[in-house]
Coordinates of C-alpha atoms in Angstrom, one line a residue:
X54 CA -1.7 -0.7 46.9
X55 CA -2.3 -0.8 43.5
X56 CA -3.6 1.5 41.0
X57 CA -6.1 1.6 37.9
X58 CA -5.8 3.7 35.0
X59 CA -9.0 5.7 33.7
X60 CA -9.4 8.1 31.1
X61 CA -10.3 11.8 31.5
X62 CA -11.6 14.0 28.5
X63 CA -10.4 17.4 28.8
X64 CA -11.5 20.4 26.8
X65 CA -8.6 22.6 26.0
X66 CA -8.0 26.1 24.6
X67 CA -8.5 25.3 20.9
X68 CA -12.3 23.8 21.8
X69 CA -11.3 20.6 20.8
X70 CA -12.1 17.5 23.0
X71 CA -9.2 15.0 23.9
X72 CA -9.0 12.0 26.2
X73 CA -6.1 12.1 28.3
X74 CA -4.4 9.1 30.3
X75 CA -2.7 8.5 33.3
X76 CA -5.3 9.5 35.8
X77 CA -4.1 7.2 38.9
X78 CA -6.9 6.2 41.4
X79 CA -5.7 4.3 44.5
X80 CA -7.2 0.6 44.4
X81 CA -6.9 -2.3 47.0
X82 CA -6.5 -5.0 44.9
X83 CA -4.3 -6.6 42.3
X84 CA -4.9 -6.5 38.5
X85 CA -8.3 -8.2 37.6
X86 CA -8.4 -11.2 35.5
X87 CA -11.8 -11.1 33.4
X88 CA -10.9 -14.0 30.8
X89 CA -10.8 -16.5 34.1
X90 CA -13.8 -18.4 35.0
X91 CA -14.6 -17.4 38.6
X92 CA -14.8 -21.1 39.7
X93 CA -10.9 -21.3 39.0
X94 CA -9.8 -18.6 41.4
X95 CA -11.4 -20.3 44.5
X96 CA -10.7 -24.0 43.3
X97 CA -8.3 -26.1 45.1
X98 CA -5.9 -28.0 43.2
X99 CA -6.1 -32.0 43.1
X100 CA -2.5 -33.7 43.4
X101 CA -1.9 -37.1 41.7
X102 CA 0.9 -39.4 40.3
X103 CA 0.6 -40.4 36.7
X104 CA 3.0 -41.9 34.0
X105 CA 5.4 -39.6 32.5
X106 CA 6.5 -39.2 28.9
X107 CA 7.8 -36.1 27.1
X108 CA 4.8 -34.9 25.1
X109 CA 6.0 -31.2 23.9
X110 CA 6.1 -31.2 20.1
X111 CA 7.4 -28.4 17.8
X112 CA 4.8 -27.3 15.1
X113 CA 6.5 -26.6 11.8
X114 CA 5.2 -23.8 10.0
X115 CA 6.5 -21.9 6.9
X116 CA 5.8 -18.3 5.7
X117 CA 3.3 -18.0 2.6
X118 CA 4.6 -16.2 -0.2
X119 CA 2.6 -13.3 -2.1
X120 CA 0.5 -14.7 -4.5
X121 CA 1.6 -14.0 -8.3
X122 CA -0.8 -11.5 -10.0
X123 CA -2.9 -12.5 -12.8
X124 CA -3.7 -8.7 -13.7
X125 CA -2.3 -5.6 -13.1
X126 CA -4.0 -2.4 -12.0
X127 CA -3.3 1.0 -13.4
X128 CA -3.8 4.3 -11.5
X129 CA -2.9 7.0 -14.4
X130 CA -2.2 7.0 -18.2
X131 CA 1.4 5.6 -19.0
X132 CA 4.5 8.2 -19.3
X133 CA 4.1 8.1 -23.0
X134 CA 0.5 9.7 -22.6
X135 CA 1.8 12.2 -20.0
X136 CA 4.9 13.3 -21.1
X137 CA 3.5 16.6 -22.4
X138 CA 2.9 17.8 -18.9
X139 CA 6.5 18.2 -18.6
X140 CA 7.7 19.5 -22.0
X141 CA 11.4 20.2 -22.8
X142 CA 12.8 17.6 -20.6
X143 CA 16.2 16.2 -21.9
X144 CA 17.7 13.0 -20.8
X145 CA 21.3 12.0 -20.5
X146 CA 23.8 9.5 -18.6
X147 CA 26.9 10.1 -16.7
X148 CA 29.4 7.7 -15.4
X149 CA 30.6 7.2 -11.8
X150 CA 32.9 9.4 -9.5
X151 CA 36.0 8.3 -7.5
X152 CA 38.3 11.0 -5.7
X153 CA 41.0 8.8 -6.6
X154 CA 40.4 8.6 -10.4
X155 CA 43.3 10.2 -12.5
X156 CA 41.4 10.5 -15.8
X157 CA 39.1 13.7 -16.1
X158 CA 36.4 14.2 -18.1
X159 CA 37.1 16.5 -21.3
X160 CA 33.8 17.8 -22.0
X161 CA 34.1 20.9 -20.0
X162 CA 32.1 23.0 -22.6
X163 CA 29.2 21.2 -21.8
X164 CA 27.5 22.8 -19.0
X165 CA 25.8 19.5 -17.9
X166 CA 28.4 17.1 -19.1
X167 CA 30.7 14.5 -17.2
X168 CA 32.9 17.2 -16.2
X169 CA 30.4 19.3 -14.6
X170 CA 28.9 16.4 -12.9
X171 CA 32.1 15.3 -11.5
X172 CA 32.6 19.0 -10.3
X173 CA 29.5 18.5 -8.4
X174 CA 31.3 15.7 -6.2
X175 CA 34.6 17.5 -6.0
X176 CA 32.8 20.6 -4.4
X177 CA 31.1 18.2 -2.1
X178 CA 34.2 17.5 -0.5
X179 CA 33.2 14.1 0.9
X180 CA 35.6 12.4 3.2
X181 CA 36.5 8.9 4.1
X182 CA 35.0 8.2 0.4
X183 CA 34.2 4.4 -0.6
X184 CA 33.6 4.2 -4.0
X185 CA 32.1 0.9 -4.4
X186 CA 31.1 -2.4 -2.4
X187 CA 30.6 -5.7 -3.4
X188 CA 28.6 -5.2 -6.4
X189 CA 28.6 -2.9 -9.3
X190 CA 25.6 -4.1 -11.4
X191 CA 22.1 -5.4 -10.7
X192 CA 22.1 -9.1 -9.0
X193 CA 19.5 -11.5 -10.6
X194 CA 17.3 -12.9 -7.5
X195 CA 17.5 -16.5 -6.1
X196 CA 14.6 -18.1 -4.5
X197 CA 14.6 -18.2 -0.6
X198 CA 15.6 -21.7 1.0
X199 CA 12.3 -23.1 2.4
X200 CA 14.4 -23.8 5.5
X201 CA 14.7 -20.0 6.0
X202 CA 10.9 -19.7 6.0
X203 CA 10.4 -21.9 9.0
X204 CA 8.4 -20.0 11.7
X205 CA 10.2 -19.5 15.0
X206 CA 8.7 -20.6 18.6
X207 CA 6.0 -18.4 19.5
X208 CA 6.2 -16.0 22.5
X209 CA 4.2 -17.7 25.6
X210 CA 2.2 -14.5 26.3
X211 CA 0.9 -13.3 23.0
X212 CA -2.1 -10.9 21.7
X213 CA -5.6 -11.8 23.0
X214 CA -7.8 -9.6 20.6
X215 CA -10.4 -11.0 18.3
X216 CA -10.6 -8.1 15.7
X217 CA -9.7 -8.5 12.2
X218 CA -8.3 -5.8 9.9
X219 CA -10.2 -4.4 7.2
X220 CA -9.9 -5.8 4.0
X221 CA -8.6 -2.7 2.3
X222 CA -5.9 -2.4 5.3
X223 CA -2.5 -1.7 3.7
X224 CA 0.2 -3.4 5.4
X225 CA 3.8 -3.5 4.3
X226 CA 7.5 -2.6 5.2
X227 CA 9.2 0.4 4.4
X228 CA 13.1 1.8 3.4
X229 CA 14.4 4.9 2.1
X230 CA 16.9 5.7 -0.5
X231 CA 19.7 7.1 1.5
X232 CA 19.6 4.7 4.1
X233 CA 19.4 1.2 1.8
X234 CA 20.8 2.0 -1.5
X235 CA 24.4 2.9 -1.5
X236 CA 25.9 3.6 -4.9
X237 CA 26.0 7.3 -4.3
X238 CA 28.2 8.2 -6.9
X239 CA 27.5 5.7 -9.4
X240 CA 25.3 6.0 -12.6
X241 CA 24.8 9.6 -12.3
X242 CA 23.6 10.3 -8.8
X243 CA 24.3 13.7 -7.5
X244 CA 25.5 14.3 -4.0
X245 CA 23.2 15.1 -1.3
X246 CA 22.7 16.5 2.3
X247 CA 23.2 12.8 3.3
X248 CA 26.9 12.4 2.1
X249 CA 28.4 15.5 4.1
X250 CA 26.0 15.7 7.0
X251 CA 27.8 13.0 9.2
X252 CA 31.6 13.7 10.0
X253 CA 34.5 12.5 12.2
X254 CA 34.2 8.7 12.9
X255 CA 30.5 8.0 11.8
X256 CA 29.3 5.7 9.4
X257 CA 28.6 7.0 6.1
X258 CA 25.8 6.4 3.4
X259 CA 28.4 5.5 0.7
X260 CA 27.4 1.7 0.5
X261 CA 24.8 1.0 3.0
X262 CA 22.8 -2.3 1.9
X263 CA 23.7 -2.0 -1.6
X264 CA 20.0 -2.2 -2.2
X265 CA 20.4 -0.4 -5.7
X266 CA 22.1 -3.5 -7.0
X267 CA 20.6 -6.0 -4.7
X268 CA 16.9 -4.6 -4.8
X269 CA 15.6 -7.7 -6.7
X270 CA 16.8 -10.0 -3.8
X271 CA 15.3 -7.9 -1.3
X272 CA 12.1 -7.9 -2.8
X273 CA 12.2 -11.8 -3.5
X274 CA 12.9 -11.8 0.3
X275 CA 10.1 -9.5 1.3
X276 CA 7.5 -11.1 -1.0
X277 CA 8.6 -14.9 0.2
X278 CA 7.3 -13.5 3.8
X279 CA 3.9 -12.8 2.5
X280 CA 4.2 -8.8 2.7
X281 CA 2.1 -7.1 0.1
X282 CA 3.1 -3.5 0.4
X283 CA 6.5 -2.1 -0.2
X284 CA 7.3 1.6 0.5
X285 CA 10.6 3.1 -0.8
X286 CA 11.8 6.7 -1.7
X287 CA 13.3 8.2 -5.0
X288 CA 16.3 9.8 -4.7
X289 CA 16.1 13.2 -6.0
X290 CA 19.8 13.6 -7.3
X291 CA 19.5 9.9 -9.0
X292 CA 16.8 11.3 -11.1
X293 CA 18.1 15.1 -11.5
X294 CA 21.7 15.2 -10.6
X295 CA 21.7 18.9 -11.0
X296 CA 18.6 19.2 -9.2
X297 CA 16.9 22.3 -11.0
X298 CA 14.5 22.9 -13.5
X299 CA 15.9 22.8 -16.8
X300 CA 18.8 20.5 -16.1
X301 CA 18.8 17.0 -17.6
X302 CA 17.3 13.8 -16.4
X303 CA 19.2 10.8 -15.6
X304 CA 18.0 7.9 -18.0
X305 CA 20.0 5.3 -15.8
X306 CA 17.8 6.9 -12.7
X307 CA 14.8 6.7 -14.4
X308 CA 15.3 3.0 -15.7
X309 CA 16.3 2.2 -12.1
X310 CA 13.2 2.9 -10.6
X311 CA 11.2 1.8 -13.6
X312 CA 12.8 -1.6 -12.9
X313 CA 12.3 -1.7 -9.3
X314 CA 8.6 -0.8 -9.5
X315 CA 8.0 -3.4 -12.4
X316 CA 9.7 -6.2 -10.1
X317 CA 7.6 -5.3 -7.3
X318 CA 4.8 -5.9 -9.3
X319 CA 5.9 -8.9 -10.7
X320 CA 6.4 -10.5 -7.3
X321 CA 2.7 -9.8 -6.4
X322 CA 3.4 -6.8 -4.4
X323 CA 2.0 -3.1 -4.5
X324 CA 4.4 -0.3 -4.5
X325 CA 4.3 2.9 -2.1
X326 CA 6.5 5.8 -3.3
X327 CA 7.7 8.8 -1.0
X328 CA 9.1 11.5 -3.4
X329 CA 11.6 13.0 -0.7
X330 CA 13.2 11.4 2.4
X331 CA 15.6 14.0 3.8
X332 CA 18.2 13.6 1.1
X333 CA 18.4 17.1 0.0
X334 CA 20.5 18.0 -3.2
X335 CA 23.6 19.7 -2.2
X336 CA 22.7 22.5 -4.7
X337 CA 20.5 24.3 -2.1
X338 CA 23.0 24.9 0.4
X339 CA 25.1 27.3 -1.5
X340 CA 28.1 27.6 0.8
X341 CA 28.5 23.8 2.4
X342 CA 29.0 25.4 5.7
X343 CA 25.4 26.2 6.3
X344 CA 24.8 22.4 6.1
X345 CA 25.5 22.6 9.8
X346 CA 23.7 25.5 10.7
X347 CA 20.9 24.9 13.3
X348 CA 17.6 24.3 12.1
X349 CA 14.9 26.3 13.5
X350 CA 12.4 23.6 13.5
X351 CA 13.5 19.9 13.0
X352 CA 16.6 18.3 13.4
X353 CA 18.9 19.5 10.5
X354 CA 19.2 22.2 8.1
X355 CA 17.1 20.6 5.2
X356 CA 17.8 23.6 2.8
X357 CA 14.2 24.1 2.4
X358 CA 14.7 28.1 3.0
X359 CA 16.5 28.4 -0.3
X360 CA 14.3 30.6 -2.3
X361 CA 14.7 28.0 -5.5
X362 CA 13.8 25.0 -3.5
X363 CA 10.1 24.9 -4.2
X364 CA 9.8 25.3 -7.9
X365 CA 12.5 22.7 -8.2
X366 CA 10.8 20.2 -5.9
X367 CA 7.6 20.9 -8.0
X368 CA 9.7 20.2 -11.3
X369 CA 11.3 16.7 -9.9
X370 CA 7.8 15.6 -8.7
X371 CA 6.3 16.2 -11.8
X372 CA 9.1 14.2 -13.6
X373 CA 8.8 11.2 -11.1
X374 CA 4.8 11.1 -11.3
X375 CA 4.5 11.1 -14.9
X376 CA 7.1 8.3 -15.2
X377 CA 5.6 6.1 -12.6
X378 CA 2.0 7.3 -11.4
X379 CA 0.5 4.3 -14.0
X380 CA 1.7 1.9 -11.5
X381 CA 1.9 3.3 -8.1
X382 CA -1.4 3.8 -6.0
X383 CA 0.2 5.5 -3.1
X384 CA 2.3 8.6 -2.8
X385 CA 3.8 10.8 -0.1
X386 CA 3.6 14.6 -1.0
X387 CA 1.4 16.7 -4.2
X388 CA -1.2 18.8 -5.9
X389 CA -0.5 18.0 -9.1
X390 CA -1.2 14.4 -8.9
X391 CA -5.1 14.3 -8.8
X392 CA -5.9 17.5 -10.9
X393 CA -3.4 17.3 -14.0
X394 CA -2.2 14.2 -14.0
X395 CA -5.7 12.7 -13.4
X396 CA -4.2 9.8 -11.0
X397 CA -6.7 7.5 -9.1
X398 CA -4.7 6.5 -6.4
X399 CA -3.8 8.2 -3.1
X400 CA -1.7 11.2 -2.6
X401 CA -0.8 12.2 1.0
X402 CA 1.9 13.8 3.4
X403 CA 3.7 12.0 6.2
X404 CA 5.3 13.5 9.2
X405 CA 8.3 12.5 11.2
X406 CA 7.0 13.0 15.0
X407 CA 7.0 11.2 18.2
X408 CA 3.2 12.0 20.0
X409 CA 2.9 14.2 22.9
X410 CA 1.0 13.0 26.2
X411 CA 0.6 15.3 29.1
X412 CA 2.9 14.2 32.1
X413 CA -0.2 14.9 34.7
X414 CA -3.6 15.0 32.8
X415 CA -4.9 16.6 35.8
X416 CA -2.6 19.7 35.2
X417 CA -4.1 22.3 32.8
X418 CA -0.9 23.3 32.1
X419 CA 0.5 20.2 30.9
X420 CA -2.4 19.6 28.8
X421 CA -2.0 23.1 27.5
X422 CA 1.6 22.1 26.7
X423 CA 0.5 19.0 25.2
X424 CA -1.8 20.6 22.8
X425 CA 0.5 23.3 22.1
X426 CA 3.2 20.7 21.2
X427 CA 1.2 18.5 19.0
X428 CA -0.2 21.4 17.0
X429 CA 3.2 23.0 16.7
X430 CA 4.1 19.6 14.9
X431 CA 1.3 18.9 13.1
X432 CA -1.1 21.5 13.0
X433 CA 1.1 24.0 10.9
X434 CA 0.7 21.7 8.0
X435 CA -2.4 19.9 8.8
X436 CA -4.6 23.0 9.4
X437 CA -4.3 24.4 5.9
X438 CA -4.0 21.0 4.1
X439 CA -6.7 19.1 5.5
X440 CA -9.1 21.5 7.0
X441 CA -8.6 24.7 4.9
X442 CA -7.8 26.5 8.2
X443 CA -5.1 29.0 9.3
X444 CA -1.9 27.9 11.0
X445 CA -2.3 27.2 14.8
X446 CA -1.6 29.8 17.3
X447 CA 1.4 27.7 18.4
X448 CA 2.9 28.4 15.1
X449 CA 2.2 31.9 14.7
X450 CA 3.1 33.1 18.2
X451 CA 6.6 31.0 17.8
X452 CA 7.5 32.3 14.3
X453 CA 6.1 35.8 14.4
X454 CA 7.7 36.5 10.7
X455 CA 5.8 33.8 9.1
X456 CA 4.0 34.2 5.7
X457 CA 0.2 34.6 6.2
X458 CA -2.1 32.3 4.6
X459 CA -4.5 34.5 2.3
X460 CA -8.2 33.2 1.8
X461 CA -7.1 32.0 -1.7
X462 CA -4.0 30.0 -0.5
X463 CA -6.4 28.2 2.0
X464 CA -8.8 27.2 -0.7
X465 CA -5.9 25.8 -2.8
X466 CA -4.4 23.8 0.0
X467 CA -7.7 22.3 1.6
X468 CA -8.2 18.9 0.7
X469 CA -4.9 18.1 -0.9
X470 CA -4.1 15.4 1.2
X471 CA -5.9 12.0 0.9
X472 CA -4.4 10.9 4.1
X473 CA -2.4 12.0 7.2
X474 CA 0.8 9.9 7.4
X475 CA 2.7 9.7 10.5
X476 CA 5.6 8.1 12.2
X477 CA 4.6 7.4 15.6
X478 CA 7.4 5.6 16.6
X479 CA 6.9 6.4 20.6
X480 CA 5.5 8.7 22.8
X481 CA 6.9 11.6 24.4
X482 CA 5.8 13.0 28.2
X483 CA 4.9 16.6 27.8
X484 CA 5.0 19.4 30.4
X485 CA 5.2 23.2 30.6
X486 CA 8.1 25.0 31.5
X487 CA 8.0 26.3 34.9
X488 CA 8.1 30.0 33.5
X489 CA 5.7 29.3 31.0
X490 CA 5.1 28.6 27.2
X491 CA 4.6 32.3 26.0
X492 CA 8.0 33.6 27.6
X493 CA 9.8 30.7 25.8
X494 CA 8.1 31.4 22.4
X495 CA 9.4 34.8 22.5
X496 CA 13.1 34.0 23.0
X497 CA 14.9 31.9 20.6
X498 CA 17.8 31.1 22.9
X499 CA 15.5 29.5 25.1
X500 CA 16.7 25.7 25.8
X501 CA 13.1 24.5 25.0
X502 CA 12.6 26.6 21.6
X503 CA 10.7 26.3 19.3
X504 CA 8.5 23.4 20.8
X505 CA 8.6 25.4 24.1
X506 CA 7.8 22.6 26.1
X507 CA 9.5 20.0 28.3
X508 CA 9.9 16.5 26.8
X509 CA 10.4 13.6 29.0
X510 CA 10.3 9.7 29.0
X511 CA 9.3 9.6 32.8
X512 CA 5.9 9.3 34.2
X513 CA 4.6 10.9 37.1
X514 CA 5.2 8.1 39.4
X515 CA 9.0 8.0 38.2
X516 CA 8.7 4.9 35.9
X517 CA 9.8 5.2 32.3
X518 CA 7.0 5.8 29.7
X519 CA 7.5 2.1 28.6
X520 CA 10.2 -0.5 27.8
X521 CA 13.4 1.3 26.4
X522 CA 15.1 0.6 22.9
X523 CA 18.5 1.2 21.7
X524 CA 17.8 4.9 21.0
X525 CA 15.0 7.3 21.8
X526 CA 11.8 4.6 21.1
X527 CA 9.8 3.1 23.9
X528 CA 7.2 0.7 23.6
X529 CA 4.2 3.0 24.1
X530 CA 1.3 1.0 22.6
X531 CA -1.7 2.5 24.5
X532 CA -0.8 6.1 23.8
X533 CA -0.5 5.0 20.2
X534 CA -4.2 4.5 20.0
X535 CA -5.0 8.0 22.2
X536 CA -2.7 9.7 19.5
X537 CA -4.8 8.1 16.4
X538 CA -7.9 9.0 17.9
X539 CA -6.5 12.7 18.5
X540 CA -5.2 12.8 14.6
X541 CA -8.4 11.6 13.2
X542 CA -10.8 13.6 15.3
X543 CA -8.6 17.0 15.0
X544 CA -7.8 16.8 11.2
X545 CA -10.7 14.6 10.0
X546 CA -8.7 12.8 7.6
X547 CA -7.9 8.9 7.2
X548 CA -4.5 8.4 9.1
X549 CA -1.7 6.2 7.9
X550 CA 1.2 4.8 10.0
X551 CA 3.7 5.2 7.5
X552 CA 6.6 4.1 9.8
X553 CA 6.9 2.7 13.0
X554 CA 9.7 0.3 14.6
X555 CA 11.8 -0.6 17.4
X556 CA 15.9 -0.9 17.5
X557 CA 16.3 -3.5 20.4
X558 CA 18.7 -2.3 22.9
X559 CA 22.3 -3.5 22.3
X560 CA 21.3 -5.9 19.4
X561 CA 24.5 -5.0 17.5
X562 CA 26.7 -6.2 20.7
X563 CA 25.4 -9.7 20.5
X564 CA 28.4 -11.8 19.3
X565 CA 25.9 -14.8 18.1
X566 CA 23.8 -14.3 15.0
X567 CA 21.0 -16.6 16.3
X568 CA 20.9 -14.4 19.3
X569 CA 20.2 -11.1 17.1
X570 CA 17.4 -13.4 15.2
X571 CA 15.7 -14.1 18.3
X572 CA 14.4 -10.4 18.8
X573 CA 11.5 -10.8 21.0
X574 CA 11.4 -6.9 22.3
X575 CA 10.8 -6.0 18.7
X576 CA 8.0 -8.5 18.3
X577 CA 6.4 -7.2 21.7
X578 CA 6.5 -3.8 20.1
X579 CA 4.9 -4.5 16.8
X580 CA 2.3 -7.0 18.0
X581 CA 1.2 -4.6 20.8
X582 CA 1.2 -1.6 18.3
X583 CA -1.0 -3.5 15.8
X584 CA -3.2 -4.7 18.4
X585 CA -4.0 -0.9 19.6
X586 CA -4.5 0.0 15.8
X587 CA -6.9 -2.8 16.0
X588 CA -8.7 -1.2 18.8
X589 CA -8.4 2.4 17.3
X590 CA -10.4 1.2 14.3
X591 CA -12.9 -1.1 15.7
X592 CA -13.6 0.6 19.3
X593 CA -13.0 4.2 18.5
X594 CA -14.1 4.5 15.0
X595 CA -10.7 5.7 13.7
X596 CA -10.0 5.6 10.0
X597 CA -6.5 3.9 9.9
X598 CA -5.7 2.9 6.4
X599 CA -2.6 1.0 6.9
X600 CA 0.9 0.6 8.7
X601 CA 4.1 0.4 7.4
X602 CA 7.1 -1.5 9.4
X603 CA 10.4 0.3 9.5
X604 CA 12.6 -1.2 8.3
X605 CA 12.8 -4.4 6.2
X606 CA 16.2 -4.8 7.1
X607 CA 18.8 -3.2 9.3
X608 CA 20.2 0.1 7.8
X609 CA 22.1 3.1 7.8
X610 CA 20.5 5.0 10.7
X611 CA 22.2 8.5 9.6
X612 CA 25.7 7.9 10.9
X613 CA 24.9 4.8 13.0
X614 CA 24.7 0.9 11.9
X615 CA 24.1 0.1 15.7
X616 CA 20.8 1.5 15.7
X617 CA 19.1 -1.5 14.3
X618 CA 15.5 -1.1 13.4
X619 CA 15.2 -3.8 10.8
X620 CA 13.3 -7.1 10.6
X621 CA 16.3 -8.8 8.9
X622 CA 19.9 -8.8 9.8
X623 CA 22.6 -7.5 7.2
X624 CA 26.1 -8.7 7.3
X625 CA 28.2 -5.7 6.5
X626 CA 31.0 -7.6 4.9
X627 CA 28.9 -10.1 2.8
X628 CA 25.6 -8.2 2.7
X629 CA 23.8 -11.6 3.4
X630 CA 20.1 -10.8 4.8
X631 CA 18.6 -13.2 7.3
X632 CA 15.1 -12.8 9.0
X633 CA 14.6 -12.1 12.4
X634 CA 11.9 -13.5 14.7
X635 CA 10.0 -10.4 14.6
X636 CA 9.3 -10.4 10.7
X637 CA 7.6 -13.9 11.2
X638 CA 5.6 -12.6 14.3
X639 CA 4.5 -9.5 12.9
X640 CA 3.5 -11.0 9.6
X641 CA 1.6 -14.0 11.3
X642 CA -0.1 -11.3 13.4
X643 CA -1.4 -9.4 10.5
X644 CA -2.3 -12.7 8.3
X645 CA -4.2 -14.3 11.3
X646 CA -6.3 -11.1 11.5
X647 CA -7.0 -10.6 7.7
X648 CA -9.9 -11.9 5.9
X649 CA -9.0 -14.8 3.9
X650 CA -5.4 -15.0 5.7
X651 CA -3.7 -12.9 2.9

């Protein structure tokens, strides 16, 4: 007996309408093949002898680089015209720190001198510190050899859709400072949560991909593949080592990101900037033992509850925006951008979240639990920012001492995000606890708190929700389409898939490089997700403005180098990068469905 999958539209407690999947109807037939002519199914084959010769050929195709720009767009005034927005800012430079250095700084009378900067690192008490990798200065790029750009053999089964991406669709790749830059205590960068979070024998972020010195080669390789957009994050403590308002700006940090943005533009690409990607300055933790405190919401204590965090972040954001907004059209997080800086690009917020789907859409408790889960994750932020309405009941019930939003607050927040960025790596099967969500929400010791739902990866019939990766990610493209519709129709804001990716199971255990490079499961993941994004756009009317693949290369995954999300391998001894098959397959998929093939 076989089953077919239908959709069921359920009206749930918030009076919104949503379509849920996995309504199983018993059917006495195999999967239909609507693309096959009816006569083929009933015809009998004709057997015959013929002369034989080898006729299979390899098709030689190479990746096409991004075209060099003839003009450069601007999205705000240059820094010289905006510096008045951040008055009384001073700049300076610091050196590098190594716990084994015997020489010490003598400028102890300077509150922000080299001695004070070194003291930040001494206080961080980092362990197993590695000061430098291979490089200590920016490396000039070299052209990618044409032999590296030859496309691999295609998969036998591939996408069959006939849709194109809109002309303004943003396709690119992404990375973040703490996961690729390295050089953590060099050229004035201050310590962050990332340097102290991992303990024991876990990998540290001290060197990672050495992108701080190899960024030009990385951009050269991405541009050579024909990728138009590159998303990166700025390290807060590389701009402001002392983090707080009134402290000096690191001139070397400012110049580094100036050079990075300029080189991206020089190669014909367009930069996208994230202001903050988990790397909280250590100043916001006070006693460093609080770093390991359980976070009420999220995976780790990010220091956000520190009363100085908000003003400090605003100050840092203004410094970054005034320096770079003239050349960057997309930013993640900020009110200041449109109103004071008069930026003409897009400014939004992005969320690291897995999308919830009900374990049994026929079970009203599971549908209720899924709504609760998704609204707690996203509605807490999206309701005020995108609809100008109050926090969802899921948040207010779970966090009873929340600070209420006034009518003035809601008016100020409403419409401040031009897009809703999400990281929908995978789906999560959601069901309600047997004793109910409300009981959990009232008990901070409950094992399901604060989301107060049971999260699983198993369907009602006992199967995994999709093909499993090395980590928490499963291949769940059809659920992605449902989620995009939910996001767009709930918060009425264009959706930006700002991260998605797949760490192939046991890729790090493969002894032969060529086996690592032939990463078919990752190709399936990307092509299927992109196919569903196209269906979401064309069939569901969802405004998806773009998708950014994570990551352009294997990187430091918060204590782990074996969870390899990258579209390129990275040799940890030589820092050599090599393209994986999935990089070619993903870029080819997009170009084949882009007007003009660009």
